[in-house]
mmCIF file of C-alpha atoms in Angstrom:
data_model
loop_
_atom_site.group_PDB
_atom_site.id
_atom_site.type_symbol
_atom_site.label_atom_id
_atom_site.label_comp_id
_atom_site.label_asym_id
_atom_site.label_seq_id
_atom_site.Cartn_x
_atom_site.Cartn_y
_atom_site.Cartn_z
ATOM 1 C CA UNK A 1 -42.102 60.468 29.306
ATOM 2 C CA UNK A 2 -42.542 59.244 25.746
ATOM 3 C CA UNK A 3 -46.033 60.746 25.666
ATOM 4 C CA UNK A 4 -44.605 64.108 26.740
ATOM 5 C CA UNK A 5 -41.967 64.011 23.994
ATOM 6 C CA UNK A 6 -44.587 63.181 21.363
ATOM 7 C CA UNK A 7 -46.873 65.969 22.593
ATOM 8 C CA UNK A 8 -44.025 68.463 22.528
ATOM 9 C CA UNK A 9 -43.115 67.398 18.991
ATOM 10 C CA UNK A 10 -46.712 67.787 17.846
ATOM 11 C CA UNK A 11 -46.984 71.233 19.405
ATOM 12 C CA UNK A 12 -43.743 72.374 17.791
ATOM 13 C CA UNK A 13 -44.851 71.095 14.397
ATOM 14 C CA UNK A 14 -48.202 72.835 14.803
ATOM 15 C CA UNK A 15 -46.551 76.094 15.816
ATOM 16 C CA UNK A 16 -44.209 75.873 12.826
ATOM 17 C CA UNK A 17 -47.055 75.231 10.393
ATOM 18 C CA UNK A 18 -49.089 78.067 11.899
ATOM 19 C CA UNK A 19 -46.166 80.473 11.585
ATOM 20 C CA UNK A 20 -45.684 79.501 7.958
ATOM 21 C CA UNK A 21 -49.384 79.916 7.211
ATOM 22 C CA UNK A 22 -49.621 83.292 8.920
ATOM 23 C CA UNK A 23 -46.379 84.922 7.838
ATOM 24 C CA UNK A 24 -44.825 83.331 4.738
ATOM 25 C CA UNK A 25 -43.482 86.735 3.679
ATOM 26 C CA UNK A 26 -41.310 86.921 6.780
ATOM 27 C CA UNK A 27 -39.272 83.791 6.170
ATOM 28 C CA UNK A 28 -35.772 84.449 4.837
ATOM 29 C CA UNK A 29 -35.995 88.263 4.551
ATOM 30 C CA UNK A 30 -33.572 89.723 1.996
ATOM 31 C CA UNK A 31 -30.643 92.054 2.445
ATOM 32 C CA UNK A 32 -30.899 95.619 1.185
ATOM 33 C CA UNK A 33 -28.520 97.367 -1.207
ATOM 34 C CA UNK A 34 -29.586 100.819 -2.467
ATOM 35 C CA UNK A 35 -26.619 101.001 -4.877
ATOM 36 C CA UNK A 36 -26.965 97.537 -6.451
ATOM 37 C CA UNK A 37 -28.090 96.861 -10.006
ATOM 38 C CA UNK A 38 -27.241 97.987 -13.522
ATOM 39 C CA UNK A 39 -29.860 100.746 -13.476
ATOM 40 C CA UNK A 40 -30.244 104.063 -11.709
ATOM 41 C CA UNK A 41 -32.512 105.501 -9.046
ATOM 42 C CA UNK A 42 -34.616 108.453 -10.103
ATOM 43 C CA UNK A 43 -38.045 109.973 -9.485
ATOM 44 C CA UNK A 44 -40.965 109.052 -11.691
ATOM 45 C CA UNK A 45 -44.620 109.811 -11.154
ATOM 46 C CA UNK A 46 -43.959 111.110 -7.661
ATOM 47 C CA UNK A 47 -42.098 108.018 -6.481
ATOM 48 C CA UNK A 48 -38.423 107.192 -6.150
ATOM 49 C CA UNK A 49 -37.812 104.310 -8.515
ATOM 50 C CA UNK A 50 -35.118 101.929 -9.675
ATOM 51 C CA UNK A 51 -35.070 102.286 -13.473
ATOM 52 C CA UNK A 52 -33.216 99.981 -15.844
ATOM 53 C CA UNK A 53 -33.250 99.148 -19.534
ATOM 54 C CA UNK A 54 -33.256 101.099 -22.808
ATOM 55 C CA UNK A 55 -34.395 104.632 -21.871
ATOM 56 C CA UNK A 56 -36.196 105.258 -25.167
ATOM 57 C CA UNK A 57 -38.028 101.949 -25.364
ATOM 58 C CA UNK A 58 -41.709 102.314 -26.186
ATOM 59 C CA UNK A 59 -42.607 99.281 -24.097
ATOM 60 C CA UNK A 60 -42.204 99.170 -20.333
ATOM 61 C CA UNK A 61 -42.746 96.907 -17.355
ATOM 62 C CA UNK A 62 -43.838 98.272 -14.002
ATOM 63 C CA UNK A 63 -42.478 96.017 -11.248
ATOM 64 C CA UNK A 64 -44.394 96.091 -7.985
ATOM 65 C CA UNK A 65 -42.391 94.549 -5.182
ATOM 66 C CA UNK A 66 -43.156 92.401 -2.200
ATOM 67 C CA UNK A 67 -43.086 94.026 1.242
ATOM 68 C CA UNK A 68 -39.311 94.453 1.066
ATOM 69 C CA UNK A 69 -39.377 97.147 -1.603
ATOM 70 C CA UNK A 70 -37.036 97.906 -4.459
ATOM 71 C CA UNK A 71 -33.605 97.608 -2.810
ATOM 72 C CA UNK A 72 -32.970 93.843 -2.394
ATOM 73 C CA UNK A 73 -30.202 92.851 -4.844
ATOM 74 C CA UNK A 74 -32.006 89.811 -6.269
ATOM 75 C CA UNK A 75 -35.136 91.860 -6.938
ATOM 76 C CA UNK A 76 -33.089 94.420 -8.838
ATOM 77 C CA UNK A 77 -31.328 91.666 -10.767
ATOM 78 C CA UNK A 78 -34.756 90.432 -11.905
ATOM 79 C CA UNK A 79 -35.550 93.960 -13.094
ATOM 80 C CA UNK A 80 -32.258 93.994 -15.018
ATOM 81 C CA UNK A 81 -33.109 90.616 -16.557
ATOM 82 C CA UNK A 82 -36.475 91.902 -17.817
ATOM 83 C CA UNK A 83 -34.738 95.015 -19.136
ATOM 84 C CA UNK A 84 -32.404 92.747 -21.104
ATOM 85 C CA UNK A 85 -35.415 91.721 -23.197
ATOM 86 C CA UNK A 86 -35.801 95.305 -24.426
ATOM 87 C CA UNK A 87 -38.202 96.711 -21.848
ATOM 88 C CA UNK A 88 -37.793 99.910 -19.891
ATOM 89 C CA UNK A 89 -38.295 98.588 -16.367
ATOM 90 C CA UNK A 90 -39.449 100.742 -13.481
ATOM 91 C CA UNK A 91 -39.431 99.408 -9.917
ATOM 92 C CA UNK A 92 -40.803 102.148 -7.659
ATOM 93 C CA UNK A 93 -40.413 102.450 -3.922
ATOM 94 C CA UNK A 94 -44.104 102.145 -3.059
ATOM 95 C CA UNK A 95 -43.260 102.321 0.652
ATOM 96 C CA UNK A 96 -41.540 105.727 0.620
ATOM 97 C CA UNK A 97 -38.392 104.506 2.317
ATOM 98 C CA UNK A 98 -40.294 102.336 4.803
ATOM 99 C CA UNK A 99 -39.920 98.814 3.392
ATOM 100 C CA UNK A 100 -40.644 95.981 5.809
ATOM 101 C CA UNK A 101 -37.620 95.223 7.974
ATOM 102 C CA UNK A 102 -38.270 92.459 10.528
ATOM 103 C CA UNK A 103 -34.702 92.772 11.834
ATOM 104 C CA UNK A 104 -35.512 96.260 13.139
ATOM 105 C CA UNK A 105 -36.661 95.971 16.783
ATOM 106 C CA UNK A 106 -39.094 98.855 16.220
ATOM 107 C CA UNK A 107 -40.770 97.190 13.252
ATOM 108 C CA UNK A 108 -44.420 96.286 13.842
ATOM 109 C CA UNK A 109 -46.054 94.132 11.181
ATOM 110 C CA UNK A 110 -49.630 95.275 11.795
ATOM 111 C CA UNK A 111 -48.749 98.962 11.851
ATOM 112 C CA UNK A 112 -46.712 98.582 8.684
ATOM 113 C CA UNK A 113 -49.566 96.890 6.806
ATOM 114 C CA UNK A 114 -51.989 99.565 7.959
ATOM 115 C CA UNK A 115 -49.666 102.279 6.618
ATOM 116 C CA UNK A 116 -48.989 100.528 3.296
ATOM 117 C CA UNK A 117 -52.200 99.192 1.816
ATOM 118 C CA UNK A 118 -52.456 97.771 -1.681
ATOM 119 C CA UNK A 119 -55.245 100.274 -2.411
ATOM 120 C CA UNK A 120 -52.734 103.059 -1.842
ATOM 121 C CA UNK A 121 -50.219 101.135 -3.927
ATOM 122 C CA UNK A 122 -52.685 101.044 -6.801
ATOM 123 C CA UNK A 123 -53.304 104.779 -6.592
ATOM 124 C CA UNK A 124 -49.544 105.438 -6.480
ATOM 125 C CA UNK A 125 -48.987 103.224 -9.528
ATOM 126 C CA UNK A 126 -51.262 105.207 -11.832
ATOM 127 C CA UNK A 127 -49.128 108.401 -11.910
ATOM 128 C CA UNK A 128 -46.064 106.254 -12.644
ATOM 129 C CA UNK A 129 -47.828 104.722 -15.656
ATOM 130 C CA UNK A 130 -48.917 108.209 -16.778
ATOM 131 C CA UNK A 131 -45.329 109.438 -16.499
ATOM 132 C CA UNK A 132 -44.115 106.538 -18.629
ATOM 133 C CA UNK A 133 -46.631 107.399 -21.317
ATOM 134 C CA UNK A 134 -45.507 111.027 -21.212
ATOM 135 C CA UNK A 135 -42.000 109.739 -21.956
ATOM 136 C CA UNK A 136 -43.274 108.055 -25.128
ATOM 137 C CA UNK A 137 -44.041 104.572 -23.796
ATOM 138 C CA UNK A 138 -47.069 103.136 -25.592
ATOM 139 C CA UNK A 139 -47.380 99.714 -23.933
ATOM 140 C CA UNK A 140 -47.004 98.835 -20.255
ATOM 141 C CA UNK A 141 -47.048 95.509 -18.433
ATOM 142 C CA UNK A 142 -47.225 95.027 -14.680
ATOM 143 C CA UNK A 143 -45.376 92.413 -12.640
ATOM 144 C CA UNK A 144 -46.557 92.084 -9.058
ATOM 145 C CA UNK A 145 -44.659 90.076 -6.441
ATOM 146 C CA UNK A 146 -46.450 88.963 -3.260
ATOM 147 C CA UNK A 147 -47.838 92.299 -1.882
ATOM 148 C CA UNK A 148 -47.475 93.743 -5.366
ATOM 149 C CA UNK A 149 -49.606 90.984 -6.874
ATOM 150 C CA UNK A 150 -52.742 92.535 -5.452
ATOM 151 C CA UNK A 151 -51.765 95.920 -6.912
ATOM 152 C CA UNK A 152 -51.072 94.338 -10.306
ATOM 153 C CA UNK A 153 -54.437 92.555 -10.401
ATOM 154 C CA UNK A 154 -56.161 95.885 -9.733
ATOM 155 C CA UNK A 155 -54.272 97.410 -12.672
ATOM 156 C CA UNK A 156 -55.314 94.447 -14.818
ATOM 157 C CA UNK A 157 -58.957 94.803 -13.884
ATOM 158 C CA UNK A 158 -59.048 98.504 -14.763
ATOM 159 C CA UNK A 159 -57.063 98.093 -17.996
ATOM 160 C CA UNK A 160 -54.328 100.435 -16.784
ATOM 161 C CA UNK A 161 -51.826 98.013 -18.351
ATOM 162 C CA UNK A 162 -51.739 95.775 -21.432
ATOM 163 C CA UNK A 163 -50.812 92.615 -19.525
ATOM 164 C CA UNK A 164 -49.965 91.453 -16.014
ATOM 165 C CA UNK A 165 -47.974 88.763 -14.260
ATOM 166 C CA UNK A 166 -48.684 87.879 -10.633
ATOM 167 C CA UNK A 167 -45.800 86.072 -8.921
ATOM 168 C CA UNK A 168 -46.734 84.301 -5.663
ATOM 169 C CA UNK A 169 -49.403 86.974 -5.056
ATOM 170 C CA UNK A 170 -50.816 87.546 -1.586
ATOM 171 C CA UNK A 171 -54.478 87.984 -0.678
ATOM 172 C CA UNK A 172 -55.769 88.032 -4.263
ATOM 173 C CA UNK A 173 -59.435 87.032 -4.269
ATOM 174 C CA UNK A 174 -61.527 85.130 -6.770
ATOM 175 C CA UNK A 175 -63.596 88.267 -7.373
ATOM 176 C CA UNK A 176 -60.426 90.155 -8.313
ATOM 177 C CA UNK A 177 -59.488 87.421 -10.769
ATOM 178 C CA UNK A 178 -63.006 87.541 -12.220
ATOM 179 C CA UNK A 179 -62.589 91.285 -12.796
ATOM 180 C CA UNK A 180 -59.408 90.965 -14.888
ATOM 181 C CA UNK A 181 -59.713 92.410 -18.416
ATOM 182 C CA UNK A 182 -56.225 91.899 -19.908
ATOM 183 C CA UNK A 183 -53.926 88.902 -20.519
ATOM 184 C CA UNK A 184 -52.705 87.681 -17.154
ATOM 185 C CA UNK A 185 -50.300 85.045 -15.850
ATOM 186 C CA UNK A 186 -50.461 83.773 -12.279
ATOM 187 C CA UNK A 187 -47.281 82.018 -11.152
ATOM 188 C CA UNK A 188 -47.602 80.187 -7.845
ATOM 189 C CA UNK A 189 -45.591 77.950 -5.547
ATOM 190 C CA UNK A 190 -46.512 74.385 -4.737
ATOM 191 C CA UNK A 191 -45.761 75.048 -1.067
ATOM 192 C CA UNK A 192 -47.627 78.300 -0.404
ATOM 193 C CA UNK A 193 -50.248 78.153 2.329
ATOM 194 C CA UNK A 194 -51.567 81.543 1.245
ATOM 195 C CA UNK A 195 -52.117 80.413 -2.355
ATOM 196 C CA UNK A 196 -52.254 76.602 -2.429
ATOM 197 C CA UNK A 197 -52.489 74.601 -5.670
ATOM 198 C CA UNK A 198 -56.240 74.123 -5.144
ATOM 199 C CA UNK A 199 -56.748 77.890 -5.204
ATOM 200 C CA UNK A 200 -54.515 78.169 -8.258
ATOM 201 C CA UNK A 201 -56.758 75.602 -9.957
ATOM 202 C CA UNK A 202 -59.780 77.723 -9.102
ATOM 203 C CA UNK A 203 -58.109 80.786 -10.623
ATOM 204 C CA UNK A 204 -57.471 78.773 -13.775
ATOM 205 C CA UNK A 205 -61.131 77.752 -13.949
ATOM 206 C CA UNK A 206 -62.252 81.362 -13.603
ATOM 207 C CA UNK A 207 -59.878 82.630 -16.269
ATOM 208 C CA UNK A 208 -60.690 79.749 -18.625
ATOM 209 C CA UNK A 209 -64.272 81.010 -18.626
ATOM 210 C CA UNK A 210 -63.022 84.349 -20.004
ATOM 211 C CA UNK A 211 -61.937 83.382 -23.545
ATOM 212 C CA UNK A 212 -61.547 86.968 -24.773
ATOM 213 C CA UNK A 213 -57.969 87.153 -23.523
ATOM 214 C CA UNK A 214 -55.046 84.853 -22.886
ATOM 215 C CA UNK A 215 -54.102 83.531 -19.461
ATOM 216 C CA UNK A 216 -51.541 81.289 -17.802
ATOM 217 C CA UNK A 217 -51.845 79.700 -14.373
ATOM 218 C CA UNK A 218 -48.738 77.728 -13.434
ATOM 219 C CA UNK A 219 -47.679 76.069 -10.178
ATOM 220 C CA UNK A 220 -43.952 75.458 -9.731
ATOM 221 C CA UNK A 221 -43.060 72.217 -7.898
ATOM 222 C CA UNK A 222 -40.996 72.084 -4.736
ATOM 223 C CA UNK A 223 -40.846 75.834 -4.073
ATOM 224 C CA UNK A 224 -42.257 78.118 -1.387
ATOM 225 C CA UNK A 225 -43.864 81.535 -1.355
ATOM 226 C CA UNK A 226 -41.448 84.240 -2.513
ATOM 227 C CA UNK A 227 -39.209 81.866 -4.453
ATOM 228 C CA UNK A 228 -38.738 84.170 -7.466
ATOM 229 C CA UNK A 229 -36.953 86.900 -5.503
ATOM 230 C CA UNK A 230 -35.841 85.312 -2.225
ATOM 231 C CA UNK A 231 -33.453 82.395 -2.565
ATOM 232 C CA UNK A 232 -29.881 81.412 -1.801
ATOM 233 C CA UNK A 233 -27.676 81.870 -4.856
ATOM 234 C CA UNK A 234 -25.727 78.681 -4.055
ATOM 235 C CA UNK A 235 -28.918 76.587 -4.116
ATOM 236 C CA UNK A 236 -29.041 75.260 -7.678
ATOM 237 C CA UNK A 237 -32.637 74.055 -7.481
ATOM 238 C CA UNK A 238 -33.840 77.406 -6.100
ATOM 239 C CA UNK A 239 -31.888 79.393 -8.692
ATOM 240 C CA UNK A 240 -33.215 77.268 -11.559
ATOM 241 C CA UNK A 241 -36.810 77.424 -10.303
ATOM 242 C CA UNK A 242 -36.624 81.194 -10.019
ATOM 243 C CA UNK A 243 -35.034 81.466 -13.464
ATOM 244 C CA UNK A 244 -37.855 79.395 -14.962
ATOM 245 C CA UNK A 245 -40.434 81.794 -13.526
ATOM 246 C CA UNK A 246 -38.447 84.811 -14.715
ATOM 247 C CA UNK A 247 -38.351 83.359 -18.225
ATOM 248 C CA UNK A 248 -42.094 82.684 -18.166
ATOM 249 C CA UNK A 249 -42.706 86.266 -17.058
ATOM 250 C CA UNK A 250 -40.531 87.732 -19.794
ATOM 251 C CA UNK A 251 -42.135 85.514 -22.445
ATOM 252 C CA UNK A 252 -45.551 86.701 -21.298
ATOM 253 C CA UNK A 253 -44.604 90.329 -21.650
ATOM 254 C CA UNK A 254 -42.934 89.767 -25.021
ATOM 255 C CA UNK A 255 -46.135 88.146 -26.232
ATOM 256 C CA UNK A 256 -48.623 90.665 -24.863
ATOM 257 C CA UNK A 257 -46.925 94.020 -24.286
ATOM 258 C CA UNK A 258 -46.667 95.349 -27.804
ATOM 259 C CA UNK A 259 -46.276 98.884 -29.107
ATOM 260 C CA UNK A 260 -48.875 100.611 -31.241
ATOM 261 C CA UNK A 261 -48.077 100.391 -34.912
#
């Protein structure tokens, strides 16, 4: 009997670890609120976008969300926080009204990922950046969260932006990090099976060999994948850890996203 209990416990632990390794994005999905935030929703570069911050600022930040899109309240509050530093912040709906929604019985993860590739996200981001420049913006940074991290690293490798921040990015490869050509910060979680500290260390080694531009690779202790935008507001440790990453992101953009003189 004791052997059976131990075996069951081991199997449950294994199943739990496998689920976390395979689908970290699906733990603690956010709520959605299309009317939340201090900004407004408008169209820019062919995409519906949440826009916040000084409308005539010449420096902007393009926020590229995780699979849950631009409507989660915490995500929009992060956009508002970046805007408070003087940036015009644009958070487009890269999923055209089809953000991941695991609570929907008709939602299929594999079909969703096939319909919303990061390659398409990159192509959709370029017209948004062009539209910002048409509005008088002269310097653009990109912040990519989870799914959006892979889009942001593509922008950084093609010099579509002046600087980038990747926050708990998913599926970013060493070759993509090697291709980066602008200042970049990679902010990772200590407890992220998709981007463990050992891989973060490897990213740091790659970027350290590229002395032509600045980089930051930082692992935050005690947090999991998605911690910067998915946390319980009554959890002091989670709130403070997220706030630390937000501050690091803003400092990075203040340092590297500068207007032409």
